[in-house]
Tab-separated table of C-alpha atoms in Angstrom:
chain	number	residue	atom	x	y	z
G	182	ALA	CA	113.735	-14.912	-38.366
G	183	THR	CA	114.557	-16.797	-41.446
G	184	ARG	CA	111.564	-17.939	-41.954
G	185	THR	CA	109.435	-14.807	-41.884
G	186	LYS	CA	112.175	-12.727	-44.060
G	187	SER	CA	111.217	-15.809	-46.849
G	188	THR	CA	107.600	-15.065	-46.119
G	189	ASP	CA	108.308	-11.251	-46.648
G	190	VAL	CA	110.045	-11.655	-50.007
G	191	ALA	CA	107.183	-13.948	-51.578
G	192	ARG	CA	104.468	-11.428	-50.700
G	193	ALA	CA	106.506	-8.448	-52.224
G	194	ASP	CA	107.297	-10.523	-55.622
G	195	SER	CA	104.261	-12.954	-55.497
G	196	GLY	CA	105.054	-13.908	-59.089
G	197	ILE	CA	104.071	-10.979	-60.814
G	198	GLY	CA	106.793	-8.022	-61.644
G	199	GLN	CA	106.703	-4.603	-60.861
G	200	MET	CA	105.928	-3.526	-64.280
G	201	PRO	CA	103.064	-5.561	-64.484
G	202	ALA	CA	101.710	-4.607	-61.608
G	203	ARG	CA	101.837	-0.927	-62.866
G	204	LYS	CA	100.081	-1.802	-65.843
G	205	TRP	CA	97.565	-3.568	-64.315
G	206	ARG	CA	96.622	-0.495	-61.825
G	207	ASN	CA	96.863	1.777	-64.776
G	208	ARG	CA	94.182	-0.372	-66.409
G	209	ALA	CA	92.133	-0.754	-63.101
G	210	SER	CA	92.188	3.098	-63.204
G	211	GLU	CA	91.001	3.729	-67.061
G	212	THR	CA	88.290	0.969	-66.520
G	213	LEU	CA	86.946	2.803	-63.097
G	214	SER	CA	87.406	6.057	-65.388
G	215	SER	CA	85.144	4.445	-67.899
G	216	LEU	CA	82.388	3.277	-65.129
G	217	GLN	CA	82.271	6.555	-63.964
G	218	ALA	CA	82.101	8.246	-67.567
G	219	TRP	CA	79.427	5.824	-68.195
G	220	GLU	CA	77.007	6.757	-64.912
G	221	ALA	CA	77.433	10.517	-65.449
G	222	HIS	CA	76.088	9.944	-69.140
G	223	ARG	CA	73.823	6.701	-68.120
G	224	PRO	CA	70.399	6.593	-69.898
G	225	CYS	CA	67.343	8.431	-68.113
G	226	THR	CA	64.836	5.854	-66.452
G	227	ASP	CA	61.935	8.001	-67.517
G	228	CYS	CA	62.796	8.985	-71.119
G	229	GLY	CA	65.549	7.050	-72.020
G	230	GLU	CA	67.707	10.183	-72.748
G	231	ARG	CA	71.425	10.848	-71.912
G	232	GLU	CA	70.854	14.004	-70.604
G	233	LEU	CA	71.654	13.521	-66.632
G	234	PRO	CA	73.931	15.998	-64.999
G	235	VAL	CA	77.859	15.029	-64.554
G	236	GLU	CA	77.903	15.339	-61.142
G	237	THR	CA	75.237	13.218	-58.952
G	238	ASP	CA	75.580	12.904	-55.143
G	239	VAL	CA	73.839	9.421	-54.751
G	240	GLN	CA	74.321	9.760	-50.547
G	241	ASN	CA	72.005	13.063	-50.374
G	242	CYS	CA	69.573	12.250	-53.296
G	243	ASN	CA	67.065	9.522	-53.618
G	244	GLN	CA	68.688	6.892	-56.283
G	245	ARG	CA	65.250	6.855	-58.199
G	246	ARG	CA	65.198	10.817	-58.971
G	247	ALA	CA	69.390	10.441	-59.243
G	248	ASP	CA	68.373	8.503	-62.490
G	249	LEU	CA	66.467	11.142	-64.055
G	250	CYS	CA	67.505	13.970	-66.403
G	251	GLU	CA	66.160	17.100	-65.377
G	252	LYS	CA	63.414	17.431	-67.922
G	253	CYS	CA	61.706	14.222	-65.581
G	254	ARG	CA	62.704	15.617	-62.434
G	255	LYS	CA	60.958	18.504	-63.334
G	256	ARG	CA	57.904	16.659	-64.501
G	257	ARG	CA	57.878	14.328	-61.555
G	258	THR	CA	57.381	17.133	-59.240
G	259	GLU	CA	54.840	18.832	-61.165
G	260	ARG	CA	53.030	15.340	-61.083
G	261	LYS	CA	53.002	14.769	-57.907
G	262	GLU	CA	52.249	18.495	-57.172
G	263	SER	CA	48.735	18.106	-59.393
G	264	VAL	CA	47.967	14.361	-57.571
G	265	LEU	CA	47.792	16.477	-54.404
G	266	GLU	CA	46.009	19.713	-55.342
G	267	PHE	CA	43.513	17.207	-56.679
G	268	VAL	CA	43.275	15.462	-53.135
G	269	ASN	CA	43.334	18.243	-51.079
G	270	THR	CA	40.972	20.072	-53.351
G	271	GLU	CA	38.540	16.990	-52.780
G	272	ALA	CA	39.095	17.247	-48.963
G	273	SER	CA	38.109	20.712	-48.882
G	274	TYR	CA	35.033	20.390	-50.998
G	275	GLY	CA	33.761	17.522	-48.776
G	276	GLU	CA	34.337	19.922	-45.938
G	277	ASP	CA	32.177	22.467	-47.378
G	278	LEU	CA	29.734	19.622	-47.667
G	279	ARG	CA	29.531	18.874	-44.497
G	280	ILE	CA	29.073	22.604	-43.090
G	281	ILE	CA	26.188	22.772	-45.216
G	282	LYS	CA	24.634	19.910	-43.676
G	283	GLU	CA	25.924	20.435	-39.987
G	284	GLU	CA	25.611	24.143	-40.328
G	285	PHE	CA	22.658	24.809	-42.010
G	286	TYR	CA	20.396	21.466	-42.558
G	287	LEU	CA	20.505	19.779	-39.294
G	288	PRO	CA	19.562	23.003	-37.526
G	289	MET	CA	17.280	24.578	-39.463
G	290	GLN	CA	15.867	20.934	-39.168
G	291	ALA	CA	15.889	20.787	-35.621
G	292	ALA	CA	14.465	24.218	-34.992
G	293	GLY	CA	11.500	23.976	-37.433
G	294	LEU	CA	12.202	26.719	-39.527
G	295	LEU	CA	11.542	24.824	-42.922
G	296	SER	CA	9.425	21.782	-43.281
G	297	GLN	CA	11.096	18.157	-44.638
G	298	GLU	CA	9.743	19.350	-48.021
G	299	GLN	CA	11.265	22.639	-48.692
G	300	LEU	CA	14.446	21.181	-46.756
G	301	LEU	CA	14.347	18.712	-49.603
G	302	GLY	CA	13.810	21.587	-52.112
G	303	ILE	CA	16.484	23.701	-50.792
G	304	PHE	CA	19.597	21.071	-50.067
G	305	SER	CA	18.438	18.809	-53.060
G	306	ASN	CA	20.304	15.600	-52.797
G	307	ILE	CA	23.383	16.786	-50.770
G	308	GLN	CA	23.267	13.644	-48.673
G	309	GLU	CA	24.000	11.503	-51.534
G	310	LEU	CA	26.992	13.636	-52.749
G	311	ILE	CA	28.594	13.837	-48.857
G	312	ASP	CA	28.760	9.780	-49.157
G	313	LEU	CA	30.436	9.750	-52.104
G	314	ASN	CA	32.952	12.271	-51.269
G	315	GLU	CA	33.465	10.359	-48.349
G	316	ASN	CA	34.318	6.917	-50.454
G	317	PHE	CA	36.002	8.889	-52.843
G	318	LEU	CA	38.368	10.815	-50.855
G	319	GLU	CA	39.162	7.598	-48.246
G	320	ILE	CA	40.421	5.584	-51.736
G	321	LEU	CA	42.635	8.507	-52.384
G	322	GLN	CA	43.745	9.068	-49.570
G	323	GLU	CA	45.039	5.426	-49.389
G	324	GLU	CA	46.620	5.505	-52.448
G	325	ILE	CA	48.872	8.522	-51.528
G	326	ASP	CA	49.596	6.575	-47.906
G	327	GLN	CA	50.625	3.357	-49.843
G	328	ALA	CA	52.969	5.313	-52.450
G	329	PHE	CA	54.538	7.052	-49.105
G	330	ASP	CA	54.709	3.993	-47.006
G	331	GLN	CA	56.519	1.837	-50.385
G	332	GLY	CA	58.806	4.517	-50.586
G	333	ASP	CA	57.528	6.372	-53.454
G	334	ASP	CA	57.960	9.824	-52.868
G	335	ASP	CA	57.216	10.849	-56.449
G	336	LEU	CA	53.819	9.343	-56.130
G	337	MET	CA	54.033	7.641	-59.483
G	338	THR	CA	51.928	4.220	-58.267
G	339	VAL	CA	49.264	6.623	-57.759
G	340	CYS	CA	46.513	6.060	-59.957
G	341	ILE	CA	44.215	8.811	-60.225
G	342	GLY	CA	42.497	8.197	-63.444
G	343	GLU	CA	41.646	4.640	-62.457
G	344	VAL	CA	39.969	5.897	-58.844
G	345	PHE	CA	38.009	8.416	-60.975
G	346	LEU	CA	36.449	6.154	-63.258
G	347	GLU	CA	35.558	3.509	-60.156
G	348	PHE	CA	33.528	6.081	-59.040
G	349	VAL	CA	32.345	7.522	-62.380
G	350	ASN	CA	28.388	7.010	-60.722
G	351	MET	CA	29.348	9.993	-58.787
G	352	LEU	CA	28.500	12.073	-61.925
G	353	PRO	CA	24.559	11.423	-62.301
G	354	ALA	CA	24.366	12.815	-58.281
G	355	PHE	CA	26.218	16.036	-59.487
G	356	GLN	CA	23.461	16.146	-62.481
G	357	THR	CA	20.815	16.173	-60.027
G	358	TYR	CA	22.075	18.694	-57.995
G	359	CYS	CA	23.244	20.844	-60.787
G	360	LEU	CA	19.403	20.953	-62.298
G	361	GLN	CA	17.789	21.570	-59.181
G	362	GLN	CA	20.080	24.374	-58.196
G	363	SER	CA	18.046	27.197	-59.560
G	364	SER	CA	14.925	26.281	-58.146
G	365	SER	CA	16.783	25.576	-54.813
G	366	VAL	CA	17.918	29.294	-55.221
G	367	ASN	CA	14.423	31.063	-56.032
G	368	MET	CA	12.895	28.795	-53.153
G	369	LEU	CA	15.606	29.887	-50.719
G	370	ASN	CA	15.311	33.539	-51.594
G	371	ALA	CA	11.449	33.315	-51.373
G	372	LEU	CA	11.114	31.773	-47.785
G	373	GLU	CA	13.987	34.010	-46.360
G	374	LYS	CA	11.914	37.163	-47.542
G	375	GLU	CA	8.330	35.301	-46.030
G	376	LYS	CA	10.194	33.847	-42.772
G	377	GLU	CA	11.848	36.587	-40.251
G	378	LEU	CA	13.138	33.617	-38.149
G	379	LEU	CA	15.123	32.220	-41.037
G	380	ARG	CA	16.359	35.104	-41.937
G	381	ILE	CA	17.514	35.808	-38.498
G	382	PHE	CA	19.397	32.559	-38.469
G	383	LEU	CA	21.323	32.908	-42.022
G	384	ASN	CA	22.488	36.468	-40.805
G	385	VAL	CA	23.653	35.318	-37.177
G	386	SER	CA	25.289	31.819	-38.406
G	387	GLN	CA	27.075	33.758	-41.355
G	388	ASN	CA	28.434	36.600	-38.864
G	389	ASP	CA	28.922	34.623	-35.727
G	390	ASN	CA	29.635	31.285	-36.767
G	391	THR	CA	33.807	31.115	-37.414
G	392	ALA	CA	33.598	27.883	-39.328
G	393	LEU	CA	31.443	29.662	-42.302
G	394	ARG	CA	34.601	32.201	-42.926
G	395	ARG	CA	31.682	34.925	-42.984
G	396	MET	CA	30.083	33.206	-45.870
G	397	ASN	CA	26.018	33.004	-46.345
G	398	LEU	CA	24.475	29.598	-47.327
G	399	ARG	CA	24.384	30.472	-50.959
G	400	SER	CA	28.112	30.502	-51.559
G	401	PHE	CA	28.295	26.859	-50.072
G	402	LEU	CA	25.620	25.819	-51.938
G	403	MET	CA	27.576	26.610	-55.114
G	404	ALA	CA	30.217	24.332	-53.684
G	405	PRO	CA	29.180	20.932	-56.020
G	406	LEU	CA	29.108	23.285	-58.975
G	407	GLN	CA	32.468	24.444	-58.561
G	408	ARG	CA	33.466	21.067	-57.859
G	409	VAL	CA	31.993	19.222	-60.811
G	410	THR	CA	33.527	22.044	-63.397
G	411	LYS	CA	36.788	21.989	-62.063
G	412	TYR	CA	37.413	18.157	-62.395
G	413	PRO	CA	38.421	18.382	-66.259
G	414	LEU	CA	41.213	21.298	-65.186
G	415	LEU	CA	42.642	19.390	-62.619
G	416	LEU	CA	42.938	16.057	-64.662
G	417	SER	CA	44.434	17.929	-67.544
G	418	ARG	CA	46.945	19.096	-65.401
G	419	ILE	CA	47.798	15.148	-63.924
G	420	ILE	CA	47.664	14.336	-67.588
G	421	LYS	CA	50.253	17.179	-68.985
G	422	ALA	CA	53.053	16.162	-66.325
G	423	THR	CA	51.926	12.228	-67.151
G	424	THR	CA	53.900	10.359	-69.747
G	425	GLU	CA	52.280	8.483	-72.322
G	426	TYR	CA	53.676	4.903	-71.158
G	427	HIS	CA	52.431	5.592	-67.657
G	428	PRO	CA	49.776	2.620	-66.510
G	429	ASP	CA	47.177	5.781	-65.681
G	430	HIS	CA	47.546	7.738	-68.724
G	431	GLY	CA	44.998	5.896	-70.469
G	432	SER	CA	42.513	5.915	-67.257
G	433	LEU	CA	43.485	10.104	-66.890
G	434	ARG	CA	42.091	10.834	-70.541
G	435	GLU	CA	39.203	8.550	-70.326
G	436	ALA	CA	38.193	10.293	-67.116
G	437	LYS	CA	38.795	13.469	-68.454
G	438	SER	CA	36.454	12.585	-71.547
G	439	ARG	CA	33.694	11.118	-69.316
G	440	ILE	CA	33.173	14.137	-66.831
G	441	GLU	CA	33.332	16.601	-70.037
G	442	SER	CA	30.601	14.520	-71.787
G	443	HIS	CA	28.835	14.726	-68.571
G	444	LEU	CA	29.018	18.176	-68.197
G	445	GLU	CA	27.791	18.888	-71.761
G	446	HIS	CA	24.608	16.934	-70.877
G	447	ILE	CA	23.874	18.666	-68.104
G	448	ASN	CA	24.417	21.741	-69.748
G	449	MET	CA	21.562	20.049	-72.705
G	450	LYS	CA	19.226	18.925	-70.031
G	451	THR	CA	19.215	22.564	-68.539
G	452	LYS	CA	18.352	24.123	-71.661
G	453	GLN	CA	15.653	21.621	-72.399
G	454	GLU	CA	14.032	22.691	-68.955
G	455	GLY	CA	13.942	26.150	-70.193
G	456	ASN	CA	17.074	27.440	-67.680
G	457	THR	CA	19.078	30.254	-68.969
G	458	TRP	CA	21.515	29.110	-66.426
G	459	THR	CA	24.230	26.502	-67.699
G	460	LEU	CA	27.457	24.952	-66.389
G	461	ARG	CA	29.106	26.199	-69.660
G	462	SER	CA	28.471	29.836	-68.761
G	463	PHE	CA	29.545	29.020	-65.022
G	464	ARG	CA	32.896	27.788	-66.241
G	465	GLN	CA	33.531	31.001	-68.725
G	466	ASP	CA	32.194	33.350	-65.849
G	467	SER	CA	34.523	31.375	-63.285
G	468	LYS	CA	37.679	32.135	-65.437
G	469	LYS	CA	37.292	35.945	-64.923
G	470	LYS	CA	34.935	37.084	-62.030
G	471	ARG	CA	33.158	34.304	-60.156
G	472	GLU	CA	29.553	34.778	-59.734
G	473	VAL	CA	29.636	33.060	-56.173
G	474	ILE	CA	32.339	36.008	-55.138
G	475	ASN	CA	29.698	38.569	-56.947
G	476	ILE	CA	26.761	37.124	-54.690
G	477	GLU	CA	29.328	37.516	-51.462
G	478	MET	CA	30.432	41.050	-51.895
G	479	ARG	CA	26.718	42.013	-52.751
G	480	GLU	CA	25.579	40.289	-49.214
G	481	THR	CA	28.119	42.217	-47.576
G	482	ALA	CA	27.066	45.437	-49.329
G	483	LEU	CA	23.315	44.812	-48.731
G	484	LYS	CA	24.431	44.276	-44.854
G	485	THR	CA	26.241	46.729	-44.382
G	486	VAL	CA	23.982	49.866	-45.792
G	487	GLY	CA	20.909	48.075	-44.310
G	488	TRP	CA	18.609	48.506	-47.556
G	489	LEU	CA	15.951	46.173	-48.533
G	490	ARG	CA	16.990	44.096	-51.134
G	491	GLU	CA	13.872	44.401	-53.533
G	492	GLU	CA	14.749	48.540	-53.043
G	493	THR	CA	18.189	48.508	-54.058
G	494	ARG	CA	20.052	48.399	-57.500
G	495	PHE	CA	23.781	47.336	-58.131
G	496	VAL	CA	24.442	49.986	-60.637
G	497	MET	CA	28.443	49.102	-61.165
G	498	GLU	CA	30.361	46.403	-59.836
G	499	GLY	CA	34.293	45.637	-60.408
G	500	SER	CA	37.963	46.215	-59.461
G	501	LEU	CA	39.069	49.609	-59.070
G	502	GLN	CA	42.658	51.086	-57.999
G	503	LEU	CA	41.982	53.448	-55.350
G	504	ALA	CA	44.406	56.279	-53.682
G	505	GLN	CA	43.919	58.691	-51.006
G	506	PRO	CA	46.398	61.938	-51.997
G	507	PRO	CA	48.134	63.325	-48.962
G	508	ASP	CA	46.873	67.083	-50.293
G	509	GLY	CA	44.847	68.607	-52.812
G	510	GLN	CA	47.679	69.650	-54.925
G	511	TRP	CA	47.910	66.101	-56.475
G	512	VAL	CA	46.709	67.123	-60.094
G	513	LYS	CA	50.060	69.684	-60.385
G	514	LYS	CA	52.165	66.819	-59.644
G	515	GLY	CA	50.148	63.928	-61.781
G	516	SER	CA	48.860	60.734	-60.598
G	517	LYS	CA	51.931	58.727	-60.474
G	518	THR	CA	52.613	60.321	-57.503
G	519	LEU	CA	49.483	58.520	-55.779
G	520	LYS	CA	50.051	54.853	-54.576
G	521	PHE	CA	47.299	52.899	-55.952
G	522	GLN	CA	45.792	50.042	-54.332
G	523	ASN	CA	43.478	47.324	-56.185
G	524	MET	CA	39.598	47.519	-54.293
G	525	GLN	CA	36.368	45.832	-54.883
G	526	VAL	CA	34.203	48.794	-55.449
G	527	LEU	CA	29.998	48.422	-55.773
G	528	LEU	CA	27.867	51.439	-56.388
G	529	LEU	CA	24.419	50.870	-54.657
G	530	VAL	CA	21.184	52.695	-55.426
G	531	ASN	CA	18.074	52.757	-53.237
G	532	MET	CA	15.157	53.751	-54.892
G	533	LYS	CA	11.102	54.201	-54.511
G	534	ARG	CA	10.191	51.231	-56.428
G	535	VAL	CA	6.862	51.843	-58.660
G	536	SER	CA	6.738	49.211	-60.851
G	537	GLU	CA	8.794	46.214	-61.878
G	538	SER	CA	9.613	47.891	-64.749
G	539	SER	CA	10.772	51.106	-63.171
G	540	LEU	CA	14.094	49.019	-62.138
G	541	GLU	CA	15.208	47.856	-65.683
G	542	SER	CA	13.907	51.243	-67.673
G	543	ALA	CA	16.751	53.774	-68.870
G	544	GLU	CA	15.832	56.633	-66.503
G	545	PRO	CA	15.266	54.945	-63.030
G	546	GLY	CA	12.521	56.023	-60.593
G	547	PRO	CA	12.806	58.457	-57.635
G	548	VAL	CA	16.372	57.802	-55.883
G	549	LYS	CA	16.336	58.078	-52.289
G	550	ASP	CA	19.782	57.426	-51.805
G	551	ALA	CA	23.330	56.306	-53.149
G	552	VAL	CA	26.410	54.628	-52.242
G	553	LEU	CA	30.022	53.364	-52.851
G	554	VAL	CA	30.744	50.415	-51.212
G	555	LEU	CA	34.775	49.791	-50.945
G	556	ILE	CA	35.651	46.262	-50.393
G	557	ARG	CA	39.300	44.995	-50.321
G	558	ASP	CA	40.314	42.055	-52.561
G	559	LYS	CA	39.711	38.924	-50.765
G	560	ASN	CA	42.175	37.146	-48.182
G	561	ASN	CA	41.927	33.965	-46.348
G	562	GLY	CA	38.414	33.401	-47.937
G	563	LYS	CA	36.995	36.379	-45.898
G	564	PHE	CA	36.320	40.203	-47.708
G	565	HIS	CA	36.446	42.922	-45.173
G	566	LEU	CA	35.550	46.733	-45.674
G	567	LEU	CA	37.614	49.192	-46.275
G	568	ARG	CA	35.557	51.730	-44.050
G	569	GLU	CA	32.133	52.589	-44.100
G	570	PRO	CA	30.218	53.201	-47.232
G	571	LEU	CA	30.490	56.657	-49.183
G	572	ARG	CA	27.306	58.405	-49.113
G	573	LEU	CA	27.148	60.223	-52.385
G	574	SER	CA	24.992	63.136	-50.927
G	575	ASN	CA	27.895	64.210	-48.883
G	576	CYS	CA	30.300	63.532	-51.692
G	577	ILE	CA	31.502	65.794	-54.432
G	578	VAL	CA	32.946	64.104	-57.733
G	579	SER	CA	34.969	65.289	-60.488
G	580	THR	CA	37.105	65.436	-62.838
G	581	ASP	CA	40.549	67.203	-64.093
G	582	PRO	CA	41.483	67.707	-68.093
G	583	ASP	CA	45.122	67.348	-66.650
G	584	CYS	CA	44.403	63.721	-65.412
G	585	ASP	CA	42.120	62.209	-67.509
G	586	ASP	CA	42.174	58.957	-66.610
G	587	THR	CA	41.265	59.505	-63.133
G	588	PHE	CA	38.360	60.851	-61.329
G	589	GLU	CA	38.112	62.185	-57.443
G	590	LEU	CA	35.564	61.656	-55.083
G	591	ILE	CA	35.577	64.153	-52.245
G	592	GLU	CA	33.559	63.675	-48.554
G	593	ILE	CA	32.505	66.848	-47.298
G	594	ARG	CA	34.834	67.560	-44.353
G	595	ARG	CA	36.614	64.127	-44.564
G	596	GLU	CA	38.325	62.284	-46.856
G	597	ALA	CA	39.231	62.409	-50.469
G	598	PHE	CA	39.685	59.342	-52.772
G	599	VAL	CA	41.089	58.974	-56.630
G	600	PHE	CA	39.692	56.479	-58.624
G	601	ARG	CA	40.837	54.907	-61.950
G	602	ASP	CA	40.384	51.859	-63.838
G	603	SER	CA	43.142	49.562	-66.134
G	604	ASP	CA	40.663	50.743	-69.236
G	605	ARG	CA	40.541	54.443	-69.709
G	606	ALA	CA	37.054	54.224	-71.015
G	607	ARG	CA	35.598	52.384	-68.268
G	608	THR	CA	37.364	55.241	-65.789
G	609	HIS	CA	34.961	57.494	-67.554
G	610	HIS	CA	32.203	55.141	-67.528
G	611	TRP	CA	32.594	55.243	-63.679
G	612	PHE	CA	32.600	58.675	-63.502
G	613	ARG	CA	29.454	59.132	-65.293
G	614	GLN	CA	27.587	56.811	-63.422
G	615	ILE	CA	28.456	58.088	-59.934
G	616	ARG	CA	27.709	61.879	-60.868
G	617	ARG	CA	24.215	60.782	-62.504
G	618	TYR	CA	22.915	58.918	-59.488
G	619	SER	CA	24.121	61.554	-57.015
G	620	ARG	CA	23.747	64.681	-58.269
G	621	GLU	CA	19.899	64.784	-57.418
G	622	LEU	CA	20.808	63.657	-53.993
G	623	GLY	CA	20.636	66.321	-50.825
G	624	SER	CA	22.805	69.157	-51.376
G	625	TRP	CA	23.993	68.418	-54.446
G	626	LYS	CA	21.506	70.898	-56.334
G	627	LYS	CA	23.384	73.770	-54.327
G	628	ARG	CA	26.762	72.421	-55.802
G	629	ARG	CA	26.899	73.806	-58.890
G	630	ASN	CA	27.334	70.821	-61.075
G	631	ALA	CA	29.815	69.510	-58.294
G	632	LEU	CA	33.317	71.600	-59.116
G	633	PRO	CA	35.414	70.753	-56.171
G	634	ASN	CA	36.711	74.225	-55.772
G	635	ILE	CA	33.431	76.000	-54.279
G	636	MET	CA	32.497	76.871	-50.905
G	637	ILE	CA	29.711	74.412	-49.891
G	638	SER	CA	27.158	76.132	-47.976
G	639	THR	CA	25.609	73.944	-45.426
G	640	PRO	CA	23.787	74.282	-41.749
G	641	HIS	CA	26.919	73.383	-39.798
G	642	THR	CA	29.375	76.101	-41.735
G	643	ARG	CA	26.688	78.917	-41.859
G	644	PRO	CA	27.586	81.790	-39.452
């Protein structure tokens, strides 16, 4: 008992008095506070600035991201998204190339629809592009997988620029394809008119083959052109989110410069060969309304109306706002009461073709029929018709001075539609074109300039 008591006394004293122990605890507390204060204001590992948030949850946040300021954290997120977009769009492009080969080229070759020379003329060097895409995508995917395996969730170790420069030999393959694109499309158009079996195969493939997403062969043949012109934009996004001292920054800029120079070279070669179509014009059009989308809509419209291509003229096409008023009193209430939706509208005219120049003249030849095709905006890669085409021979088109920013189209004994464009002048142009190409059709001659408030005498309403 005595030994235990002496031990307790020694342990309580230990040669350090109560006052020094209290001072030591206070100094330790101050040191801990200083360390916490430094931790809260430590420099960002990316930019070196001291803009880190005061509170940092190390347990719930990766330590690497906890050492970043908010600006650099956001930049890393943007870079990761840009890198993944580059890889994912490259995979989608490769899938389109495989569809061209497996759903069009090989079946047409096996069925003997076209000779080998004709197939080469239409599909050009598509196999070379497929091989390059597969190798390029394989290396890109390995970079992504390796980064994730090493715990690099931000993909900072992925160097898209270096990989792109390793596959810079794919640019001449794009050039070969692009320079032959114009002649390929012309050959396809000529063969489709000449060979009925080919025309049937292409129509059935577009409508019944779910892998095609209701897109036609011409749309898929545009995939390499779209891809090569999108590379500069994708690389620019990655460069914008990559710091200057990143090891891939210089390679990214060099890759962007190489692809832009090559695109300019393709434009020059295209002009030298006498083609009016260039990659530059394609890129400019794609920013507003891609020609491939226009082609798809025209194909959809032609298939719907069932007219011959050589007898069809696309007078106008573009986006309009459409509303269906519940009654005829909407004019008094104003167009603001209507609920408009965006719609793609095509005005098609079917005319008797007298000569090649008749379709280009200011005064068209005899008009047999005219329709408005209403297509919903593209959703999930597909176009859908709002309803069957509006035949202008059965419609009345009119405007009202109280609502001069719209025009009304009334289908006899059926529905009424109100149209407008975001630009009032273009709305008036649409109205004049529809009235011009419809007033000589069917019972228009009996409608007194198509006033909507007159009684229409037709065989169905006569006593």
